[in-house]
Coordinates of C-alpha atoms and ligand atoms in Angstrom, one line a residue:
X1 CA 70.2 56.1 235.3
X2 CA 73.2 56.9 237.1
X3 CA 74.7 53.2 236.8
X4 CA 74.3 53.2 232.8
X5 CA 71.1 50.5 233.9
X6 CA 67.9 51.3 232.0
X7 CA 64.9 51.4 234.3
X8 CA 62.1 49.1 233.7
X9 CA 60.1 52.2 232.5
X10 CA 62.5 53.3 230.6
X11 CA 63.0 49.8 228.8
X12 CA 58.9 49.9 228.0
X13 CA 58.9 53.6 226.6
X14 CA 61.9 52.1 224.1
X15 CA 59.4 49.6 223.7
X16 CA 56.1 51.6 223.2
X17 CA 58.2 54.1 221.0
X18 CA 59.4 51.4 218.8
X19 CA 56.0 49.3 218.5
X20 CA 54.3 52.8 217.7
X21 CA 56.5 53.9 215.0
X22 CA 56.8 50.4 213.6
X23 CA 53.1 50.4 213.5
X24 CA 52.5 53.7 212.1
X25 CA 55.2 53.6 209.3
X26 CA 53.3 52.9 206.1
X27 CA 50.3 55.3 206.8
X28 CA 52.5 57.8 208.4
X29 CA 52.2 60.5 206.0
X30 CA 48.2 60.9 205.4
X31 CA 48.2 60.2 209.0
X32 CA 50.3 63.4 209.5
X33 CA 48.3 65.4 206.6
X34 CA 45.1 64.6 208.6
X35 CA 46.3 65.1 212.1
X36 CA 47.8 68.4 211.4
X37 CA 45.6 69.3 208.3
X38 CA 48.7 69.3 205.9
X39 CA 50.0 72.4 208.1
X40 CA 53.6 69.9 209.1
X41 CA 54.1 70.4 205.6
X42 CA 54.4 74.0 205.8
X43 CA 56.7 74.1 209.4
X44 CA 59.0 71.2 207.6
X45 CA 59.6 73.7 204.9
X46 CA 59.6 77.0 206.6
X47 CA 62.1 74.7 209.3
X48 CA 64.6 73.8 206.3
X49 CA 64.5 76.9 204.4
X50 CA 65.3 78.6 207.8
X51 CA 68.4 76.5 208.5
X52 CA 69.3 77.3 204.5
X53 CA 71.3 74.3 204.3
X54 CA 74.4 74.9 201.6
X55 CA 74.4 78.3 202.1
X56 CA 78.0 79.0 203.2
X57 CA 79.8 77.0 200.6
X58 CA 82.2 75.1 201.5
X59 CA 84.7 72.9 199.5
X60 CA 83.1 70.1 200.7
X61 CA 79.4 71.0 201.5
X62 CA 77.6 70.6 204.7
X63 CA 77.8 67.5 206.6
X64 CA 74.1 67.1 208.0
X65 CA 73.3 64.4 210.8
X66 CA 68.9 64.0 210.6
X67 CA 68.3 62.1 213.5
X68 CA 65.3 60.5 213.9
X69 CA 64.5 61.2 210.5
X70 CA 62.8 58.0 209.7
X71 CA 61.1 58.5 206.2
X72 CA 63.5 60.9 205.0
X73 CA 61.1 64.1 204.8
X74 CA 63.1 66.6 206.1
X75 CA 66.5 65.1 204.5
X76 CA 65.2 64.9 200.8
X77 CA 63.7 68.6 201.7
X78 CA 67.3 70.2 202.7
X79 CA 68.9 68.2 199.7
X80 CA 66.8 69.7 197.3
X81 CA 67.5 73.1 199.3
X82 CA 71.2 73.0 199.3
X83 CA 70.7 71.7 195.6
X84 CA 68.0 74.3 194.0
X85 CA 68.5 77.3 196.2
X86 CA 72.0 77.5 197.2
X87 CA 73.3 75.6 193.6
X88 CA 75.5 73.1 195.9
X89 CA 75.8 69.9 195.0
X90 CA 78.3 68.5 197.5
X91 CA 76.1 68.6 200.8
X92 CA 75.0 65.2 202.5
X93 CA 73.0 64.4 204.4
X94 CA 72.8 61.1 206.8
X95 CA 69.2 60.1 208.6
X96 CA 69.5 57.7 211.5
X97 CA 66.3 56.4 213.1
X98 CA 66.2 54.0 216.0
X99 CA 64.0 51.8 214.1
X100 CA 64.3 50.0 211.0
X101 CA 60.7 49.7 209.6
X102 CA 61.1 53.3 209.2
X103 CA 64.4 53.7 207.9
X104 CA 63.1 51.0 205.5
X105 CA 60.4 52.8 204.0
X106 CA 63.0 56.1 203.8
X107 CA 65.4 54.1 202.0
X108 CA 61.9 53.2 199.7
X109 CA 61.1 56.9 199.3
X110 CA 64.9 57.8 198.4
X111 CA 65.0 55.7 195.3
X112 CA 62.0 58.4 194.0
X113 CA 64.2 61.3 194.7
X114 CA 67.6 62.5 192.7
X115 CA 69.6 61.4 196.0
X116 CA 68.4 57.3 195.9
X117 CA 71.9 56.2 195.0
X118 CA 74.5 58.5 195.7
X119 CA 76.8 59.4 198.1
X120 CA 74.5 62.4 199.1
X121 CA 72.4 60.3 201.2
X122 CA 73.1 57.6 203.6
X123 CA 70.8 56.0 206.3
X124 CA 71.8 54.4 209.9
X125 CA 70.0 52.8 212.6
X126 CA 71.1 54.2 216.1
X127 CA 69.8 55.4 219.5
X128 CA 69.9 59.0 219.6
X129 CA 70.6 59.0 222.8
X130 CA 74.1 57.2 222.0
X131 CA 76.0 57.3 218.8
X132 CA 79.2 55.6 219.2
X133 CA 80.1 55.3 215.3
X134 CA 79.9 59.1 214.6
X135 CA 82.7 61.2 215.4
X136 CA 82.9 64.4 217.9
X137 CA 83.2 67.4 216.0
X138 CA 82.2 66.2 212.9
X139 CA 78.6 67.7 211.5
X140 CA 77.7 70.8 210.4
X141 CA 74.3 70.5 211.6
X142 CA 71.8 68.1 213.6
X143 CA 68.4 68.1 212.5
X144 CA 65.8 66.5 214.7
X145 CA 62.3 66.9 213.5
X146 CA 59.0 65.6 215.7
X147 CA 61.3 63.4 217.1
X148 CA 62.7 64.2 220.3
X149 CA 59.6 63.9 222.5
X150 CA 59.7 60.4 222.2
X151 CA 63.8 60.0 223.5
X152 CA 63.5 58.4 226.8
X153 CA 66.5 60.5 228.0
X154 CA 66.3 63.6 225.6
X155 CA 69.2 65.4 227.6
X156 CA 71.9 62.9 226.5
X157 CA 70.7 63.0 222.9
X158 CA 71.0 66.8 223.5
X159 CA 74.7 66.3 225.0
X160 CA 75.3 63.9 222.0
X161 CA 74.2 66.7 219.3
X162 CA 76.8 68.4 221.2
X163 CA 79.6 66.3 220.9
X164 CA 78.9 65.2 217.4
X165 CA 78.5 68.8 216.0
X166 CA 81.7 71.2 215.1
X167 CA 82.5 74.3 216.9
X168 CA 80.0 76.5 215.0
X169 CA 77.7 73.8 214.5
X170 CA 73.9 74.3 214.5
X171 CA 71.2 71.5 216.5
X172 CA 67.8 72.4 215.5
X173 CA 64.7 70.8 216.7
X174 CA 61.2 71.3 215.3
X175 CA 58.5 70.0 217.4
X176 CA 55.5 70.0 218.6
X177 CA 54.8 72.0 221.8
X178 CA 52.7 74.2 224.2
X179 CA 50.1 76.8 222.6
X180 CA 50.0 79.7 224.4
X181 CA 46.9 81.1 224.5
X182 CA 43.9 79.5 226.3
X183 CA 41.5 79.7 224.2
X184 CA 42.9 78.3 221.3
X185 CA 44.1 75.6 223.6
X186 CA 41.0 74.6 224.2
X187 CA 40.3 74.0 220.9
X188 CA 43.4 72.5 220.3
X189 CA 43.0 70.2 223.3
X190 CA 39.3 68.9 221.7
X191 CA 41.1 68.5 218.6
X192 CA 44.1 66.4 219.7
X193 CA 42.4 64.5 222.5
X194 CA 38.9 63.8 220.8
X195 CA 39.7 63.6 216.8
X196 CA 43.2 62.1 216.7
X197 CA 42.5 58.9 218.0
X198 CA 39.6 58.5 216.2
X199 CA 41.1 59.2 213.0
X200 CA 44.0 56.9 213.9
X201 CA 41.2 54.4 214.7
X202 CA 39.6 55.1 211.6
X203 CA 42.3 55.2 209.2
X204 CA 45.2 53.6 210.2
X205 CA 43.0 50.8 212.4
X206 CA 45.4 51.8 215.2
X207 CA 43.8 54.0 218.2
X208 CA 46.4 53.1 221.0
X209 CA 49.4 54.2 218.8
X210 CA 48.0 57.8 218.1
X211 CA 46.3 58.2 221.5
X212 CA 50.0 57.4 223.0
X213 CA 51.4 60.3 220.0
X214 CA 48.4 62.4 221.8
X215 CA 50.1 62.2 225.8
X216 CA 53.8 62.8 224.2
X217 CA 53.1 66.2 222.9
X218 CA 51.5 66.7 226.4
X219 CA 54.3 65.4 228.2
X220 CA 56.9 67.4 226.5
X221 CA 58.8 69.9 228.5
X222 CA 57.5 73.6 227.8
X223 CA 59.4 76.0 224.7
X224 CA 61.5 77.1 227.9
X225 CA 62.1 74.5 230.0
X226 CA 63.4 72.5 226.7
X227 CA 65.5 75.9 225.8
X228 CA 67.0 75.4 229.1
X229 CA 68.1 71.6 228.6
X230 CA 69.7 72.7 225.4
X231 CA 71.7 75.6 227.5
X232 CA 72.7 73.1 230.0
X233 CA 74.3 71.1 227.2
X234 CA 76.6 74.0 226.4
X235 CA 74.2 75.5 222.9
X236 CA 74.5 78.9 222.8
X237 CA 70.3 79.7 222.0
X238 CA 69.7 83.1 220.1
X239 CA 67.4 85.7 221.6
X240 CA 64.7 84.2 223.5
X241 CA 65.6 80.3 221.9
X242 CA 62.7 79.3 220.3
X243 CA 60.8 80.2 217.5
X244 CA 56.4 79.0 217.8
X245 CA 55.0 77.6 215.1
X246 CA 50.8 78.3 214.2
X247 CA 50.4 80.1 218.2
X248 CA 52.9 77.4 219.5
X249 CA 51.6 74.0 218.5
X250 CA 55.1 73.6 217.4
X251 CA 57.9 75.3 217.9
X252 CA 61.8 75.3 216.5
X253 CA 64.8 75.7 219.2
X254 CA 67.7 75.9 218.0
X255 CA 71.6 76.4 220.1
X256 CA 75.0 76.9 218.2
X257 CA 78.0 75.1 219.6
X258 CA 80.7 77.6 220.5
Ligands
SAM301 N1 61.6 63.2 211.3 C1 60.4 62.6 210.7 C2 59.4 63.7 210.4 O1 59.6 64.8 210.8 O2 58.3 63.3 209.9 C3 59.9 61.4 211.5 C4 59.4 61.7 212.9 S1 58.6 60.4 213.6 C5 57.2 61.2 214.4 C6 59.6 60.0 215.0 C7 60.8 59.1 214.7 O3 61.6 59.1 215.9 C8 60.4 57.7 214.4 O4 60.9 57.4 213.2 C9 61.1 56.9 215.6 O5 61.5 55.6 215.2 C10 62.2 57.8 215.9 N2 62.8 57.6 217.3 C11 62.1 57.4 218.4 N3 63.0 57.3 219.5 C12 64.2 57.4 218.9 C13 65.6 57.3 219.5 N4 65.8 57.2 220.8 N5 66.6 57.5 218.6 C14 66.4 57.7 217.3 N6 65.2 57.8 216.7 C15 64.1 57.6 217.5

């Protein structure tokens, strides 16, 4: 709100988000394979190989901010990026998350990868929405993958991205978002609404959590309307601002800071 008081909705979204995610964090992955049928694995990579992370070498590497980046996917992915396509070994990468059941199974997942213990690869809990302990103008890019539809205010984690990121800086979102044609969202729409529940019913023994995943998608602003908070923020968007994703059941946005 305008005092800096959280609303009594806005305290039980927190809540919701953070009992969801908590919930889902062990069986997150098949629960992704089976609710997208393996395709987030393709839009994760196509996303990082698009933002070619350690491409402009620096003397120091990129400094990359993944927020909301829970078990790490999309952090190991653009480490072994910078590593095995650009031959940089100096880029790091840190992944806040709001909530620590899922930064404790990334930290679990990291010791499997080359980047467990070094200084490549660091984890933090934080709000999104407020990041007091990272400096203005220090990243070179802000990751935020199927993430930011759960933010209860996503604009001020948009205006933080801002802040945070250096003049030239890149904030990148994938997501997932509107199709646009109406027949296959019809399809799509018996898919998410009818199977997904069940199958988080079935396999995860946790129907509420993916029936609330379900409405979030829904209630996520359209690929322009979401283009236009990132605008307001200050992002200069490329061409139209957004890129869809299999006919725009996700999509990637991305802004440079001038
Ligand atoms: N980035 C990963 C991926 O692409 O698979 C994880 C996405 S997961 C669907 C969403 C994550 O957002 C959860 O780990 C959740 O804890 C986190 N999250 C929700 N609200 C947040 C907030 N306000 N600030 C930071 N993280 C938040």
């Amino acid at each position: 709100t305008h005092f800096g008081f959280e609303t009594v909705a806005e305290t039980q979204k927190e809540a919701k988000v953070g009992a969801v995610f908590s919930s889902v964090a062990s069986s997150y992955d098949t629960m992704n394979d089976l609710m997208s049928l393996g395709v987030h694995r393709l839009w994760k990579d196509y996303f990082v190989r698009s933002l070619n992370p350690g491409s402009r070498t620096s003397e120091t590497g990129w400094n990359i901010l993944d927020v909301a980046g829970g078990t790490g996917d999309i952090a190991f992915r653009m480490l072994d990026h910078a590593t095995n396509v650009n031959g940089d070994l100096k880029t790091k990468v840190t992944v806040s998350d709001i909530n620590n059941d899922m930064l404790a199974e990334g930290r679990k997942r990291a010791l499997e990868t080359p980047y467990g213990n070094t200084d490549r690869l660091a984890f933090m809990q934080g709000n999104a929405e407020s990041m007091p302990s990272l400096d203005s103008n220090s990243f070179d890019l802000y990751t935020v993958s199927f993430g930011i539809r759960n933010f209860t205010n996503k604009s001020a984690a948009i205006h933080e991205a801002y802040r945070i990121l250096k003049p030239g800086g890149v904030f990148a979102v994938l997501e997932f978002s509107h199709v646009n044609s109406a027949l296959f969202n019809a399809v799509y729409k018996r898919w998410s609404f009818g199977a997904i529940p069940l199958i988080g019913q079935l396999v995860a023994g946790d129907r509420d959590s993916y029936q609330y995943l379900v409405e979030s998608i829904e209630q996520h602003p359209s690929q322009e309307e979401f283009r236009d908070m990132i605008r307001d923020a200050g992002f200069i968007t490329p061409g139209v601002g957004y890129e869809n994703l299999t006919g725009g059941i996700a999509s990637i946005h991305r802004g440079v800071k001038p």
